[in-house]
Amino acid sequence: MSKRVNQQPLVYFDNGATTQKPQSVIDAQSDFYCSSNANVHRATHQLASVATTKFEQARVQVQKFINATQTKEIIWTKGCTEGINLVAQSWGKSHLNPKDVIVLSYAEHHANIVPWQIIAEQTGAEIKVLPLSSQGIISKEVLTHIISERTKIVCVNHVSNVIGKVNPIESVITRAKEVGAKTLIDGAQAIANIIVDVQALDCDFYVFSAHKMYGPTGIGVLYGKEEILNAMPPYQSGGEMINKVSFSGTSFQSLPYKFEAGTPNIAGVIAFAKAIEFISQYQLNDRHEYKQELLEYAFKRLQTIPSIEFIVEGKPDIPLFSFTLKYHYQDVASYLDLSGVAARVGGHCAMPLFEYIGIKGCIRLSLAPYNTYDEIDFVVDKLTALVSKTDEIIQRNNVNENDN
Ligand code: PMP
């Protein structure tokens, strides 16, 4: 990357927060505004027809990308957060009753906690939380105990944004089915890193955001099984989502439009299609292997930093590393920033996880296929120098104090 930050070449290790965008995505977004900007679905003029075709083609691409059975199961949202809110408010409000149970895990992002807390408050449902193993993934042993006949929905991440490991969601889904509960999988961190097949998983809902998979911000997907989406009331209402409006009564569009009120993020959807092309290419070729090699290399090199402590045992499944050093993570972040390194530190929108682990926060480095071995070496050397130099200064001060 040619960009410089603090007079240093940028090392972008914050891909878990959002990825950088390939030129094809940037071009698709600006081309749309330059040459085919029009609203979708409404008008019969040529420009609107082109925009609508591209917009709906993108839906087909997403459908194929996650192997959904039909395009009507692909609902455009603003992102993961909106997808979860949609399910919580629409499915939750119409299905949850007092004493029903919503099951989450301790490793959820706030986006997969707070919407459930709000709907639990509104309906009288209760929230139960799945504990984690020392490896930081959902413990399979407790599934039968926590997911019980009272459970109505289980909402867990495929890969946590702090732990970076694939959860045993197949076992979670199997157990949920045994008790007739629905499942929602938060795929925010998984979607750019592992192949997702919603039919094979047989989950009821799967949510993700385009911006974490090389696409634009402000656009994402809620996948839902057709019969479940059909039985859900609209989430938001207005134009686009209606069939007929009159003061004697209004009827709604069929799927997926029933859940897409108002003018959508058309440019975002069209550019997202380019991100899917980009990601589909590298998931099937040697770029994917390269990413795995980067993961192995980074894990090995990071372990050489004095005082490093990974927040859970074992190697992550995606190139995302969370650890502490003996300095406050905020100080480490400022030091890295001065060296041109973009890292994320703090509670990572997962406060309950940090409470569960018993620490306040951590440093997270998350990599993508455009990162390099040299960048890993650079960051490891910087962190090693930080720890070693500070140790040296402390030792020198101790000697001076003793001399006095
Ligand atoms: N879940 C997880 C695991 C995430 O990492 C994130 C984003 N950090 C979200 C949900 C929310 O995604 P968005 O902000 O794109 O809606």
Short mmCIF file of C-alpha atoms and ligand atoms in Angstrom, two decimals:
data_model
loop_
_atom_site.label_atom_id
_atom_site.label_comp_id
_atom_site.label_asym_id
_atom_site.label_seq_id
_atom_site.Cartn_x
_atom_site.Cartn_y
_atom_site.Cartn_z
CA MET A 1 0.00 0.00 0.00
CA SER A 2 1.45 3.37 -0.95
CA LYS A 3 -0.37 5.39 1.70
CA ARG A 4 1.68 6.94 4.48
CA VAL A 5 0.52 7.58 8.04
CA ASN A 6 2.60 9.63 10.50
CA GLN A 7 5.30 9.85 7.82
CA GLN A 8 5.51 6.03 7.78
CA PRO A 9 4.21 3.57 5.18
CA LEU A 10 0.79 2.38 6.31
CA VAL A 11 0.54 -1.17 7.63
CA TYR A 12 -3.18 -1.87 7.71
CA PHE A 13 -3.85 -4.60 10.27
CA ASP A 14 -7.43 -3.63 11.10
CA ASN A 15 -9.26 -5.73 8.54
CA GLY A 16 -11.56 -7.15 11.21
CA ALA A 17 -13.05 -3.66 11.56
CA THR A 18 -13.31 -3.08 7.83
CA THR A 19 -11.30 -4.19 4.80
CA GLN A 20 -9.74 -1.96 2.16
CA LYS A 21 -11.55 -1.93 -1.19
CA PRO A 22 -10.27 -3.24 -4.52
CA GLN A 23 -10.27 -0.80 -7.46
CA SER A 24 -13.12 -2.75 -9.11
CA VAL A 25 -15.39 -1.97 -6.14
CA ILE A 26 -14.44 1.71 -6.08
CA ASP A 27 -14.94 1.97 -9.86
CA ALA A 28 -18.34 0.22 -9.73
CA GLN A 29 -19.56 2.66 -7.09
CA SER A 30 -18.42 5.77 -8.97
CA ASP A 31 -19.46 4.40 -12.40
CA PHE A 32 -22.96 3.96 -11.10
CA TYR A 33 -23.20 7.60 -10.03
CA CYS A 34 -21.41 8.81 -13.21
CA SER A 35 -23.32 6.86 -15.81
CA SER A 36 -26.35 4.93 -14.60
CA ASN A 37 -27.72 6.68 -11.54
CA ALA A 38 -31.47 6.09 -11.22
CA ASN A 39 -33.81 4.68 -8.65
CA VAL A 40 -34.65 0.99 -8.85
CA HIS A 41 -37.91 -0.88 -9.38
CA ARG A 42 -40.14 2.20 -9.81
CA ALA A 43 -39.69 3.78 -13.21
CA THR A 44 -39.99 2.38 -16.71
CA HIS A 45 -37.25 4.58 -18.24
CA GLN A 46 -34.01 3.12 -19.58
CA LEU A 47 -31.70 4.29 -16.81
CA ALA A 48 -33.94 2.87 -14.09
CA SER A 49 -34.15 -0.38 -15.95
CA VAL A 50 -30.32 -0.67 -16.13
CA ALA A 51 -29.99 0.19 -12.44
CA THR A 52 -32.68 -2.36 -11.51
CA THR A 53 -31.07 -5.10 -13.57
CA LYS A 54 -27.64 -4.54 -11.98
CA PHE A 55 -29.22 -4.30 -8.53
CA GLU A 56 -31.06 -7.61 -8.94
CA GLN A 57 -28.07 -9.31 -10.55
CA ALA A 58 -26.11 -8.53 -7.39
CA ARG A 59 -28.78 -10.37 -5.39
CA VAL A 60 -28.28 -13.43 -7.59
CA GLN A 61 -24.52 -13.21 -6.98
CA VAL A 62 -25.03 -13.13 -3.21
CA GLN A 63 -27.50 -16.01 -3.43
CA LYS A 64 -24.93 -18.12 -5.27
CA PHE A 65 -22.08 -16.98 -3.03
CA ILE A 66 -23.74 -18.36 0.12
CA ASN A 67 -25.66 -21.11 -1.72
CA ALA A 68 -29.13 -19.93 -0.74
CA THR A 69 -31.90 -21.71 -2.62
CA GLN A 70 -33.56 -18.56 -3.96
CA THR A 71 -32.97 -14.85 -4.39
CA LYS A 72 -36.05 -13.98 -2.33
CA GLU A 73 -34.14 -15.26 0.70
CA ILE A 74 -31.56 -12.46 0.27
CA ILE A 75 -32.65 -9.24 1.98
CA TRP A 76 -30.52 -6.11 1.61
CA THR A 77 -29.76 -4.40 4.89
CA LYS A 78 -27.35 -1.68 6.04
CA GLY A 79 -25.16 -4.42 7.48
CA CYS A 80 -24.94 -7.10 10.09
CA THR A 81 -26.33 -4.87 12.83
CA GLU A 82 -29.47 -4.05 10.89
CA GLY A 83 -29.96 -7.70 9.93
CA ILE A 84 -29.96 -8.74 13.59
CA ASN A 85 -32.24 -5.87 14.60
CA LEU A 86 -34.62 -6.85 11.81
CA VAL A 87 -34.87 -10.44 13.04
CA ALA A 88 -35.09 -9.41 16.70
CA GLN A 89 -37.85 -6.88 16.10
CA SER A 90 -39.82 -8.70 13.39
CA TRP A 91 -39.42 -12.40 14.22
CA GLY A 92 -38.83 -11.71 17.92
CA LYS A 93 -41.85 -9.49 18.46
CA SER A 94 -44.16 -11.94 16.72
CA HIS A 95 -42.78 -15.15 18.26
CA LEU A 96 -41.35 -14.47 21.73
CA ASN A 97 -43.40 -14.69 24.90
CA PRO A 98 -42.63 -14.39 28.61
CA LYS A 99 -40.47 -17.32 29.81
CA ASP A 100 -39.22 -18.09 26.28
CA VAL A 101 -35.45 -18.22 26.10
CA ILE A 102 -33.03 -16.53 23.69
CA VAL A 103 -29.59 -18.19 23.74
CA LEU A 104 -26.43 -16.17 22.95
CA SER A 105 -22.75 -16.85 23.70
CA TYR A 106 -20.25 -14.93 25.81
CA ALA A 107 -18.26 -14.10 22.68
CA GLU A 108 -20.94 -12.07 20.91
CA HIS A 109 -20.40 -8.62 19.43
CA HIS A 110 -22.68 -6.00 21.00
CA ALA A 111 -24.64 -6.09 17.71
CA ASN A 112 -25.70 -9.63 18.59
CA ILE A 113 -26.48 -8.86 22.23
CA VAL A 114 -28.23 -5.51 22.54
CA PRO A 115 -31.04 -6.12 19.98
CA TRP A 116 -31.86 -9.31 21.92
CA GLN A 117 -31.78 -7.50 25.25
CA ILE A 118 -34.24 -4.95 23.90
CA ILE A 119 -36.63 -7.55 22.52
CA ALA A 120 -36.30 -9.61 25.71
CA GLU A 121 -37.34 -6.53 27.68
CA GLN A 122 -40.27 -5.91 25.32
CA THR A 123 -41.58 -9.49 25.34
CA GLY A 124 -40.59 -10.82 28.76
CA ALA A 125 -38.28 -13.44 27.23
CA GLU A 126 -35.13 -14.44 29.07
CA ILE A 127 -31.52 -14.50 27.79
CA LYS A 128 -29.19 -17.43 28.51
CA VAL A 129 -25.52 -17.40 27.61
CA LEU A 130 -23.33 -20.22 26.29
CA PRO A 131 -19.93 -20.49 28.00
CA LEU A 132 -16.66 -20.87 26.10
CA SER A 133 -13.87 -23.45 26.25
CA SER A 134 -10.27 -22.49 27.11
CA GLN A 135 -9.79 -22.29 23.32
CA GLY A 136 -12.39 -19.51 23.23
CA ILE A 137 -15.07 -21.34 21.27
CA ILE A 138 -18.58 -22.36 22.34
CA SER A 139 -18.40 -25.43 24.62
CA LYS A 140 -20.26 -28.28 22.95
CA GLU A 141 -20.64 -30.05 26.32
CA VAL A 142 -23.17 -27.55 27.65
CA LEU A 143 -25.35 -27.28 24.55
CA THR A 144 -27.97 -29.77 25.72
CA HIS A 145 -28.09 -28.16 29.15
CA ILE A 146 -28.48 -24.52 28.03
CA ILE A 147 -30.48 -24.99 24.82
CA SER A 148 -33.69 -26.47 26.21
CA GLU A 149 -37.36 -26.85 25.29
CA ARG A 150 -37.90 -23.23 26.37
CA THR A 151 -35.35 -21.95 23.86
CA LYS A 152 -36.96 -20.21 20.89
CA ILE A 153 -33.89 -18.83 19.13
CA VAL A 154 -30.12 -19.33 19.32
CA CYS A 155 -27.98 -16.44 18.00
CA VAL A 156 -24.24 -16.96 17.85
CA ASN A 157 -21.29 -15.84 15.81
CA HIS A 158 -19.67 -18.08 13.22
CA VAL A 159 -16.29 -16.54 14.10
CA SER A 160 -15.81 -14.05 16.95
CA ASN A 161 -14.29 -10.66 16.15
CA VAL A 162 -11.94 -11.06 19.13
CA ILE A 163 -11.11 -14.77 19.14
CA GLY A 164 -10.88 -15.52 15.42
CA LYS A 165 -11.88 -19.17 15.71
CA VAL A 166 -14.67 -21.02 13.96
CA ASN A 167 -17.41 -21.91 16.43
CA PRO A 168 -18.97 -25.40 16.30
CA ILE A 169 -22.12 -23.91 14.80
CA GLU A 170 -23.15 -27.21 13.17
CA SER A 171 -23.53 -28.70 16.68
CA VAL A 172 -25.33 -25.56 17.88
CA ILE A 173 -27.76 -25.74 14.94
CA THR A 174 -28.36 -29.47 15.43
CA ARG A 175 -29.14 -28.95 19.11
CA ALA A 176 -31.41 -25.97 18.35
CA LYS A 177 -33.36 -28.11 15.89
CA GLU A 178 -33.83 -30.87 18.48
CA VAL A 179 -35.80 -28.42 20.62
CA GLY A 180 -37.50 -26.65 17.70
CA ALA A 181 -35.57 -23.39 18.16
CA LYS A 182 -34.56 -21.07 15.32
CA THR A 183 -30.93 -20.16 14.65
CA LEU A 184 -29.30 -16.90 13.64
CA ILE A 185 -25.62 -16.94 12.72
CA ASP A 186 -23.60 -13.72 12.82
CA GLY A 187 -21.24 -14.19 9.89
CA ALA A 188 -19.55 -10.76 10.08
CA GLN A 189 -16.05 -12.17 10.54
CA ALA A 190 -16.55 -15.51 8.80
CA ILE A 191 -17.81 -14.33 5.43
CA ALA A 192 -14.47 -13.04 4.11
CA ASN A 193 -12.51 -15.96 5.46
CA ILE A 194 -14.39 -19.22 5.08
CA ILE A 195 -16.78 -20.61 2.49
CA VAL A 196 -20.32 -20.22 3.79
CA ASP A 197 -23.04 -22.58 2.56
CA VAL A 198 -26.33 -21.75 4.24
CA GLN A 199 -28.04 -24.88 2.90
CA ALA A 200 -25.33 -27.14 4.28
CA LEU A 201 -25.42 -25.29 7.61
CA ASP A 202 -29.23 -25.38 7.59
CA CYS A 203 -29.39 -22.25 9.77
CA ASP A 204 -32.56 -20.16 9.71
CA PHE A 205 -30.86 -16.76 9.44
CA TYR A 206 -27.33 -15.71 8.47
CA VAL A 207 -26.18 -12.06 8.53
CA PHE A 208 -23.12 -10.26 7.20
CA SER A 209 -21.80 -6.84 6.09
CA ALA A 210 -20.23 -6.03 2.73
CA HIS A 211 -17.57 -3.74 4.18
CA LYS A 212 -15.82 -6.62 5.95
CA MET A 213 -15.49 -8.49 2.65
CA TYR A 214 -13.93 -5.77 0.45
CA GLY A 215 -17.26 -4.15 -0.36
CA PRO A 216 -18.68 -0.72 0.52
CA THR A 217 -19.99 0.37 3.90
CA GLY A 218 -23.72 0.72 4.52
CA ILE A 219 -24.77 -2.46 2.75
CA GLY A 220 -25.20 -5.98 4.04
CA VAL A 221 -27.32 -9.09 3.84
CA LEU A 222 -29.87 -10.93 5.89
CA TYR A 223 -30.32 -14.45 4.61
CA GLY A 224 -33.47 -16.14 5.92
CA LYS A 225 -35.37 -19.28 5.01
CA GLU A 226 -38.32 -18.39 2.82
CA GLU A 227 -41.09 -19.87 4.97
CA ILE A 228 -39.76 -18.10 8.07
CA LEU A 229 -39.35 -14.73 6.35
CA ASN A 230 -42.82 -15.10 4.84
CA ALA A 231 -44.36 -15.54 8.27
CA MET A 232 -42.61 -12.45 9.68
CA PRO A 233 -44.24 -9.00 9.76
CA PRO A 234 -42.44 -6.09 8.00
CA TYR A 235 -39.63 -4.46 9.96
CA GLN A 236 -39.77 -0.99 8.43
CA SER A 237 -42.51 0.33 6.20
CA GLY A 238 -43.02 2.89 3.45
CA GLY A 239 -42.40 2.92 -0.28
CA GLU A 240 -41.04 -0.14 -2.16
CA MET A 241 -42.35 -2.66 0.36
CA ILE A 242 -46.07 -2.30 -0.37
CA ASN A 243 -48.38 -3.95 -2.83
CA LYS A 244 -51.40 -1.66 -2.39
CA VAL A 245 -51.95 1.26 -0.03
CA SER A 246 -55.33 2.66 0.87
CA PHE A 247 -56.83 4.18 3.99
CA SER A 248 -59.00 1.11 4.27
CA GLY A 249 -55.95 -1.13 4.45
CA THR A 250 -52.49 -1.79 3.04
CA SER A 251 -51.01 -4.97 1.66
CA PHE A 252 -47.31 -5.74 1.42
CA GLN A 253 -45.01 -6.91 -1.33
CA SER A 254 -43.75 -10.45 -1.41
CA LEU A 255 -40.17 -11.37 -0.48
CA PRO A 256 -37.59 -9.94 -0.55
CA TYR A 257 -39.16 -6.48 -1.03
CA LYS A 258 -41.39 -6.77 2.02
CA PHE A 259 -38.26 -6.10 4.09
CA GLU A 260 -36.74 -3.41 1.87
CA ALA A 261 -38.66 -0.22 2.63
CA GLY A 262 -37.49 3.01 0.99
CA THR A 263 -34.80 3.70 -1.58
CA PRO A 264 -32.01 1.20 -1.00
CA ASN A 265 -28.24 1.71 -1.19
CA ILE A 266 -28.19 1.05 -4.94
CA ALA A 267 -24.58 2.05 -5.59
CA GLY A 268 -23.53 0.00 -2.57
CA VAL A 269 -25.33 -3.10 -3.84
CA ILE A 270 -23.82 -2.78 -7.31
CA ALA A 271 -20.31 -2.28 -5.92
CA PHE A 272 -20.87 -5.16 -3.50
CA ALA A 273 -21.31 -7.45 -6.52
CA LYS A 274 -17.74 -6.57 -7.53
CA ALA A 275 -16.50 -7.41 -4.04
CA ILE A 276 -18.12 -10.81 -4.36
CA GLU A 277 -16.35 -11.37 -7.66
CA PHE A 278 -13.08 -10.35 -6.00
CA ILE A 279 -13.53 -12.58 -2.98
CA SER A 280 -14.81 -15.55 -5.02
CA GLN A 281 -11.62 -15.43 -7.04
CA TYR A 282 -9.22 -15.47 -4.14
CA GLN A 283 -11.20 -17.97 -2.05
CA LEU A 284 -10.60 -20.53 -4.74
CA ASN A 285 -7.04 -19.77 -5.75
CA ASP A 286 -3.59 -19.41 -4.29
CA ARG A 287 -4.46 -16.06 -2.66
CA HIS A 288 -6.43 -18.12 -0.16
CA GLU A 289 -3.43 -20.34 0.55
CA TYR A 290 -1.30 -17.25 0.88
CA LYS A 291 -3.67 -15.91 3.53
CA GLN A 292 -3.36 -19.19 5.46
CA GLU A 293 0.41 -18.95 5.22
CA LEU A 294 0.31 -15.38 6.51
CA LEU A 295 -1.76 -16.62 9.44
CA GLU A 296 0.78 -19.35 10.29
CA TYR A 297 3.68 -16.95 9.89
CA ALA A 298 2.12 -14.18 11.96
CA PHE A 299 1.17 -16.60 14.75
CA LYS A 300 4.71 -17.97 14.91
CA ARG A 301 6.36 -14.55 14.81
CA LEU A 302 4.01 -12.93 17.35
CA GLN A 303 4.89 -15.62 19.89
CA THR A 304 8.47 -14.34 19.93
CA ILE A 305 7.45 -10.98 21.42
CA PRO A 306 8.47 -10.84 25.10
CA SER A 307 5.51 -10.79 27.53
CA ILE A 308 2.87 -11.43 24.83
CA GLU A 309 -0.21 -13.25 26.08
CA PHE A 310 -2.85 -14.40 23.63
CA ILE A 311 -6.27 -14.01 25.17
CA VAL A 312 -7.21 -17.65 24.54
CA GLU A 313 -5.24 -20.86 23.97
CA GLY A 314 -4.34 -22.05 20.48
CA LYS A 315 -4.00 -20.72 16.96
CA PRO A 316 -6.91 -18.78 15.42
CA ASP A 317 -8.66 -20.08 12.28
CA ILE A 318 -8.68 -16.70 10.56
CA PRO A 319 -5.73 -14.24 10.53
CA LEU A 320 -6.93 -12.28 13.56
CA PHE A 321 -4.79 -12.19 16.71
CA SER A 322 -5.84 -10.80 20.07
CA PHE A 323 -3.30 -10.43 22.83
CA THR A 324 -2.03 -8.32 25.68
CA LEU A 325 1.43 -7.01 26.41
CA LYS A 326 2.51 -5.70 29.76
CA TYR A 327 1.55 -2.15 28.77
CA HIS A 328 -1.85 -0.61 28.53
CA TYR A 329 -3.35 -1.44 25.13
CA GLN A 330 -4.05 2.25 24.49
CA ASP A 331 -0.34 3.06 24.85
CA VAL A 332 0.55 0.22 22.50
CA ALA A 333 -1.99 1.53 19.97
CA SER A 334 -0.51 5.03 20.06
CA TYR A 335 3.00 3.63 19.67
CA LEU A 336 1.91 1.50 16.70
CA ASP A 337 0.06 4.41 15.15
CA LEU A 338 3.22 6.54 15.30
CA SER A 339 4.92 3.73 13.37
CA GLY A 340 2.19 3.79 10.69
CA VAL A 341 0.47 0.63 11.94
CA ALA A 342 -3.34 0.54 12.05
CA ALA A 343 -4.32 -1.87 14.83
CA ARG A 344 -7.46 -2.06 16.94
CA VAL A 345 -7.33 -2.06 20.73
CA GLY A 346 -9.84 -1.98 23.57
CA GLY A 347 -13.02 -3.92 24.20
CA HIS A 348 -13.83 -4.55 20.51
CA CYS A 349 -17.60 -4.09 21.02
CA ALA A 350 -17.54 -7.28 23.08
CA MET A 351 -17.57 -6.07 26.69
CA PRO A 352 -19.25 -9.21 28.10
CA LEU A 353 -16.47 -11.34 26.59
CA PHE A 354 -13.78 -9.33 28.35
CA GLU A 355 -15.69 -9.50 31.61
CA TYR A 356 -15.90 -13.29 31.10
CA ILE A 357 -12.16 -13.59 30.42
CA GLY A 358 -11.36 -11.20 33.25
CA ILE A 359 -9.38 -8.53 31.38
CA LYS A 360 -10.28 -5.00 30.32
CA GLY A 361 -9.30 -5.18 26.68
CA CYS A 362 -6.60 -6.26 24.26
CA ILE A 363 -4.66 -5.47 21.11
CA ARG A 364 -6.04 -6.99 17.89
CA LEU A 365 -4.17 -7.42 14.63
CA SER A 366 -6.34 -8.65 11.76
CA LEU A 367 -4.84 -9.40 8.36
CA ALA A 368 -6.07 -9.72 4.78
CA PRO A 369 -4.54 -11.21 1.63
CA TYR A 370 -3.00 -7.86 0.62
CA ASN A 371 -0.82 -7.87 3.75
CA THR A 372 2.74 -9.14 3.54
CA TYR A 373 5.37 -11.07 5.50
CA ASP A 374 7.44 -7.89 5.65
CA GLU A 375 4.59 -6.06 7.35
CA ILE A 376 4.31 -8.84 9.93
CA ASP A 377 8.06 -8.65 10.58
CA PHE A 378 7.85 -4.88 10.88
CA VAL A 379 5.08 -5.00 13.49
CA VAL A 380 6.68 -7.85 15.45
CA ASP A 381 10.02 -5.99 15.48
CA LYS A 382 8.32 -2.79 16.63
CA LEU A 383 6.50 -4.53 19.48
CA THR A 384 9.63 -6.46 20.49
CA ALA A 385 11.61 -3.22 20.54
CA LEU A 386 8.91 -1.56 22.66
CA VAL A 387 9.00 -4.30 25.29
CA SER A 388 12.78 -4.75 25.28
CA LYS A 389 13.59 -1.03 25.31
CA THR A 390 11.17 -0.36 28.15
CA ASP A 391 12.61 -3.27 30.13
CA GLU A 392 16.08 -1.85 29.58
CA ILE A 393 15.01 1.63 30.78
CA ILE A 394 13.29 0.19 33.86
CA GLN A 395 16.38 -1.86 34.68
CA ARG A 396 18.64 1.17 34.20
CA ASN A 397 16.40 3.26 36.49
CA ASN A 398 16.47 0.51 39.13
CA VAL A 399 20.27 0.39 39.02
CA ASN A 400 20.44 4.20 39.30
CA GLU A 401 18.06 4.19 42.25
CA ASN A 402 20.12 1.49 44.00
CA ASP A 403 23.28 3.47 43.34
CA ASN A 404 21.77 6.48 45.04
N1 PMP B 1 -20.72 -9.03 14.54
C1 PMP B 1 -19.40 -9.15 14.50
C2 PMP B 1 -18.76 -10.44 14.91
C3 PMP B 1 -18.61 -8.08 14.07
O1 PMP B 1 -17.28 -8.20 14.01
C4 PMP B 1 -19.24 -6.88 13.68
C5 PMP B 1 -18.43 -5.68 13.23
N2 PMP B 1 -17.30 -5.42 13.99
C6 PMP B 1 -20.63 -6.81 13.74
C7 PMP B 1 -21.34 -7.90 14.17
C8 PMP B 1 -21.38 -5.57 13.32
O2 PMP B 1 -21.17 -5.34 11.97
P1 PMP B 1 -21.65 -3.95 11.29
O3 PMP B 1 -21.08 -2.87 12.15
O4 PMP B 1 -21.05 -3.99 9.94
O5 PMP B 1 -23.12 -3.95 11.30
#
